[in-house]
Amino acid sequence: MSAEARGYIRDKSGMAARRKRITSKLVFNAIILLASIVFLFPLAWIFITSMKDQVDILKHPMAIIPTEFMFVENMKEVLRRAPWDVFYKNTIIVAVGVLVAQLCISIPAAFAFSNFKFKFQSFFYLFVLARLLVSPESLLLPNYLIINGLNLYNTLLGIALPSFASAISIIIFRGAFMEIPTALKDSARIDGCGDFRYMMVIGIPMIKSRIIAFSITSLVYQWDSYFWPMVITESVQKRTLAVGMAYFGTQAESASEWGLTMAAAILVILPLLIALVFFQRQLVASFVTSGIK
């Protein structure tokens, strides 16, 4: 076979490979686009419904463009019916307080499990793993009795206290600490760096991506938490946003004020959407990278 024929065959195979890659990329992008539409459609429908009045919703439930834009009026009515400033304040205090407590407990515990050898270490770590097998619902009554016994019923501390210790964060941070090369730790010890200073100066910055990932997950979970805050509180002044949505529903003049309900839902989820827009790059990077780059 001549050199020209071999070159022609290579060109043809190269073109076929490029077409295959382009086709695969187009199919992948189409799947991603379809999945994005499926996931974003409910959110878009919430915004569309929040712009309509009750009559427009009942007459034209599937209309995308409202007959009259009522978003501002709906939002004013939502703000009038419930103390959303109190709900926001309580939710932020609980979410941030729980996160700080979880990090202060989980990071040293994970560091100890990954760097020290002590008696019954395996037993204690299995105990942490076993916590993942216990559903939160099964702990509802014990937690209620403990919080009530501590006279923390109907308090923000009573809402936050059962979430202070997190087994999953200990497991995540322990794995991240174990990925740090032992040579780095040995070098730090040779330079006179103690265990606590090593954890604060070297260890924590090295696992920053895992900390960011867990922090976002914890904040979102506490922001959306409903059942436990509802059980452990009774006054409106101690309620969080998720429970506040239920309180807003009880103030409805009719059973199907969908425009006001969707406006209230936007009020609850808007901070999470803003945070996602501003921190999406850090969120993705925290999940796809490990503690060592």
Coordinates of C-alpha atoms in Angstrom, one line a residue:
M1 CA 0.0 0.0 0.0
S2 CA 1.4 3.4 -1.0
A3 CA 2.0 6.2 1.4
E4 CA -0.8 8.3 -0.1
A5 CA -3.3 5.4 0.5
R6 CA -2.2 5.0 4.1
G7 CA -2.5 8.8 4.6
Y8 CA -6.0 8.8 3.1
I9 CA -7.1 5.9 5.4
R10 CA -5.7 7.8 8.4
D11 CA -7.5 11.0 7.4
K12 CA -10.8 9.0 7.0
S13 CA -10.4 7.3 10.4
G14 CA -9.5 10.6 12.0
M15 CA -12.6 12.3 10.6
A16 CA -14.8 9.4 11.7
A17 CA -13.4 9.6 15.2
R18 CA -14.0 13.4 15.3
R19 CA -17.6 12.9 14.1
K20 CA -18.1 10.3 16.8
R21 CA -16.8 12.7 19.5
I22 CA -18.9 15.5 18.2
T23 CA -22.0 13.3 18.1
S24 CA -21.3 12.0 21.6
K25 CA -20.9 15.5 22.9
L26 CA -24.1 16.7 21.3
V27 CA -26.1 13.7 22.8
F28 CA -24.6 14.4 26.2
N29 CA -25.4 18.1 26.0
A30 CA -29.0 17.3 24.9
I31 CA -29.4 15.0 27.9
I32 CA -28.1 17.6 30.2
L33 CA -30.4 20.2 28.7
L34 CA -33.4 17.9 29.0
A35 CA -32.6 17.1 32.7
S36 CA -32.1 20.8 33.4
I37 CA -35.6 21.6 32.0
V38 CA -37.1 18.8 34.0
F39 CA -35.5 20.0 37.3
L40 CA -36.1 23.8 36.6
F41 CA -39.7 23.5 35.4
P42 CA -41.2 23.4 39.0
L43 CA -39.1 26.3 40.1
A44 CA -40.2 28.3 37.0
W45 CA -43.8 27.4 37.6
I46 CA -43.6 28.7 41.2
F47 CA -42.4 32.1 39.8
I48 CA -45.1 32.2 37.1
T49 CA -47.8 31.3 39.6
S50 CA -46.6 33.9 42.1
M51 CA -47.2 36.6 39.5
K52 CA -50.9 35.9 39.1
D53 CA -54.0 36.7 41.2
Q54 CA -56.4 34.1 42.3
V55 CA -58.9 34.7 39.5
D56 CA -56.3 34.5 36.8
I57 CA -55.0 31.2 38.3
L58 CA -58.4 29.6 38.3
K59 CA -59.4 30.9 34.8
H60 CA -56.0 30.3 33.1
P61 CA -54.1 27.8 35.2
M62 CA -51.7 26.8 32.4
A63 CA -51.0 30.3 31.1
I64 CA -47.3 31.2 31.1
I65 CA -47.9 35.0 30.8
P66 CA -50.2 36.4 33.5
T67 CA -53.1 38.6 32.5
E68 CA -51.9 41.1 35.1
F69 CA -48.6 41.0 36.9
M70 CA -49.4 40.8 40.6
F71 CA -46.1 39.7 42.1
V72 CA -45.5 42.9 44.1
E73 CA -49.1 42.9 45.5
N74 CA -48.8 39.2 46.4
M75 CA -45.5 39.7 48.1
K76 CA -46.9 42.6 50.1
E77 CA -49.8 40.5 51.3
V78 CA -47.4 37.6 52.2
L79 CA -45.3 40.0 54.3
R80 CA -48.3 41.4 56.0
R81 CA -49.7 38.0 57.1
A82 CA -46.7 36.6 58.9
P83 CA -43.6 37.8 60.8
W84 CA -41.1 36.7 58.2
D85 CA -38.3 38.8 59.8
V86 CA -38.6 36.7 62.9
F87 CA -38.6 33.5 60.9
Y88 CA -35.5 34.6 59.0
K89 CA -33.6 35.6 62.1
N90 CA -34.5 32.3 63.9
T91 CA -33.5 30.2 60.9
I92 CA -30.1 32.0 60.4
I93 CA -29.3 31.7 64.1
V94 CA -30.2 27.9 64.1
A95 CA -28.5 27.1 60.8
V96 CA -25.2 29.0 61.5
G97 CA -25.1 27.8 65.2
V98 CA -25.5 24.2 64.2
L99 CA -22.8 24.5 61.5
V100 CA -20.3 26.1 63.9
A101 CA -21.0 23.4 66.5
Q102 CA -20.7 20.6 64.0
L103 CA -17.4 21.9 62.7
C104 CA -16.0 22.5 66.2
I105 CA -16.9 18.9 67.2
S106 CA -16.4 17.0 63.9
I107 CA -13.0 18.3 62.8
P108 CA -11.1 17.5 66.1
A109 CA -12.9 14.1 66.3
A110 CA -12.0 13.3 62.7
F111 CA -8.4 14.5 63.2
A112 CA -8.1 12.2 66.3
F113 CA -9.5 9.2 64.4
S114 CA -7.1 9.7 61.5
N115 CA -3.9 10.6 63.3
F116 CA -3.9 9.0 66.7
K117 CA -3.9 5.5 68.0
F118 CA -5.8 5.0 71.2
K119 CA -7.6 2.3 73.1
F120 CA -11.0 1.1 71.6
Q121 CA -10.4 3.4 68.6
S122 CA -12.1 0.9 66.3
F123 CA -15.0 0.5 68.6
F124 CA -15.6 4.2 68.8
Y125 CA -15.4 4.6 65.1
L126 CA -17.8 1.8 64.5
F127 CA -20.1 3.6 67.0
V128 CA -19.9 6.6 64.8
L129 CA -20.7 4.5 61.7
A130 CA -23.6 2.9 63.5
R131 CA -25.2 6.3 64.0
L132 CA -25.8 6.4 60.2
L133 CA -28.1 3.4 60.5
V134 CA -30.4 5.2 63.0
S135 CA -33.1 7.2 61.3
P136 CA -33.9 10.7 62.7
E137 CA -37.5 9.8 63.2
S138 CA -36.6 7.1 65.7
L139 CA -34.8 9.7 67.8
L140 CA -37.7 12.1 67.9
L141 CA -39.1 10.9 71.3
P142 CA -35.8 10.6 73.1
N143 CA -34.7 14.0 71.8
Y144 CA -38.0 15.6 72.9
L145 CA -37.7 14.1 76.4
I146 CA -34.1 15.3 76.8
I147 CA -34.8 18.8 75.5
N148 CA -37.9 19.1 77.6
G149 CA -36.0 17.8 80.6
L150 CA -33.3 20.5 80.1
N151 CA -36.0 23.2 80.0
L152 CA -35.1 24.0 76.4
Y153 CA -38.6 23.5 75.0
N154 CA -39.7 26.3 72.7
T155 CA -36.2 27.7 72.4
L156 CA -33.8 28.1 69.5
L157 CA -31.2 26.1 71.4
G158 CA -33.7 23.3 71.8
I159 CA -34.1 23.3 68.0
A160 CA -30.3 23.2 67.3
L161 CA -28.9 21.0 70.1
P162 CA -29.8 17.6 68.7
S163 CA -27.9 18.4 65.4
F164 CA -24.7 19.5 67.1
A165 CA -23.0 16.2 66.6
S166 CA -22.8 14.9 63.0
A167 CA -21.6 11.4 62.3
I168 CA -21.4 11.9 58.5
S169 CA -19.1 15.0 58.9
I170 CA -16.7 13.0 61.1
I171 CA -16.5 10.3 58.5
I172 CA -16.0 12.8 55.6
F173 CA -13.3 14.8 57.5
R174 CA -11.5 11.6 58.7
G175 CA -11.2 10.5 55.1
A176 CA -9.9 13.9 54.0
F177 CA -7.3 14.0 56.8
M178 CA -6.1 10.5 55.9
E179 CA -5.4 11.7 52.3
I180 CA -2.8 14.1 53.6
P181 CA 0.6 12.6 53.0
T182 CA 2.4 11.3 56.1
A183 CA 5.6 12.9 54.9
L184 CA 4.0 16.3 55.3
K185 CA 3.0 15.5 58.9
D186 CA 6.5 14.1 59.6
S187 CA 8.1 17.3 58.2
A188 CA 5.8 19.5 60.4
R189 CA 6.8 17.5 63.5
I190 CA 10.5 17.8 62.7
D191 CA 10.0 21.6 62.5
G192 CA 8.4 21.5 66.0
C193 CA 4.8 21.8 65.0
G194 CA 2.5 20.2 67.6
D195 CA -0.7 18.3 66.9
F196 CA -3.1 21.1 67.5
R197 CA -1.1 23.6 65.5
Y198 CA -0.7 21.0 62.7
M199 CA -4.5 20.6 62.6
M200 CA -5.2 24.3 62.5
V201 CA -2.4 25.5 60.2
I202 CA -1.9 22.6 57.8
G203 CA -4.7 20.1 58.2
I204 CA -7.8 22.3 58.0
P205 CA -6.6 24.3 55.0
M206 CA -5.8 21.0 53.2
I207 CA -9.4 19.7 53.6
K208 CA -11.0 23.1 52.9
S209 CA -13.0 21.7 49.9
R210 CA -14.6 19.0 52.1
I211 CA -15.5 21.6 54.7
I212 CA -17.1 23.8 52.1
A213 CA -19.1 20.9 50.7
F214 CA -20.4 19.8 54.2
S215 CA -21.1 23.4 55.3
I216 CA -23.3 24.0 52.3
T217 CA -25.2 20.7 52.8
S218 CA -25.6 21.4 56.5
L219 CA -26.9 24.9 56.0
V220 CA -29.4 23.8 53.3
Y221 CA -30.6 20.9 55.6
Q222 CA -31.2 23.2 58.6
W223 CA -32.8 25.9 56.4
D224 CA -35.4 23.4 55.1
S225 CA -35.8 21.5 58.4
Y226 CA -39.5 21.3 59.3
F227 CA -40.6 18.4 61.5
W228 CA -38.3 18.8 64.5
P229 CA -38.7 22.7 64.8
M230 CA -42.4 22.2 64.6
V231 CA -42.5 19.6 67.4
I232 CA -40.2 21.5 69.8
T233 CA -41.7 25.0 69.5
E234 CA -45.1 26.4 70.1
S235 CA -44.8 30.2 69.8
V236 CA -44.6 32.0 66.5
Q237 CA -41.6 34.0 67.8
K238 CA -39.5 30.8 68.0
R239 CA -40.5 29.3 64.6
T240 CA -38.2 28.9 61.6
L241 CA -38.9 29.5 58.0
A242 CA -40.1 26.0 57.1
V243 CA -42.6 26.1 60.0
G244 CA -43.4 29.7 59.2
M245 CA -44.7 28.5 55.8
A246 CA -47.2 26.3 57.6
Y247 CA -48.1 29.2 59.9
F248 CA -48.7 31.3 56.8
G249 CA -51.0 28.6 55.5
T250 CA -53.2 28.9 58.6
Q251 CA -53.6 32.6 58.0
A252 CA -55.1 32.0 54.5
E253 CA -58.6 33.4 53.9
S254 CA -59.3 30.5 51.6
A255 CA -57.9 27.0 51.1
S256 CA -56.4 27.6 47.6
E257 CA -54.6 31.0 47.5
W258 CA -51.9 29.6 45.2
G259 CA -50.5 33.0 44.1
L260 CA -49.8 34.0 47.7
T261 CA -48.5 30.5 48.6
M262 CA -46.0 30.5 45.7
A263 CA -44.9 34.0 46.7
A264 CA -44.3 32.8 50.2
A265 CA -42.3 29.8 48.8
I266 CA -40.1 32.2 46.8
L267 CA -39.5 34.2 50.0
V268 CA -38.3 31.0 51.7
I269 CA -36.1 29.6 48.9
L270 CA -34.7 32.9 47.5
P271 CA -31.6 33.1 49.8
L272 CA -30.7 29.5 48.8
L273 CA -31.0 30.4 45.1
I274 CA -28.9 33.5 45.5
A275 CA -26.3 31.5 47.4
L276 CA -26.3 28.9 44.7
V277 CA -25.7 31.5 42.0
F278 CA -22.8 33.1 43.8
F279 CA -21.1 29.9 45.2
Q280 CA -21.9 27.4 42.4
R281 CA -18.3 27.2 41.3
Q282 CA -17.0 26.6 44.9
L283 CA -19.8 24.1 45.4
V284 CA -18.9 22.0 42.3
A285 CA -15.2 22.3 43.0
S286 CA -15.7 21.1 46.6
F287 CA -17.4 17.9 45.4
V288 CA -15.1 17.0 42.5
T289 CA -11.7 17.8 44.2
S290 CA -10.2 16.1 47.2
G291 CA -8.1 17.7 50.0
I292 CA -4.9 17.3 48.0
K293 CA -4.5 19.0 44.6

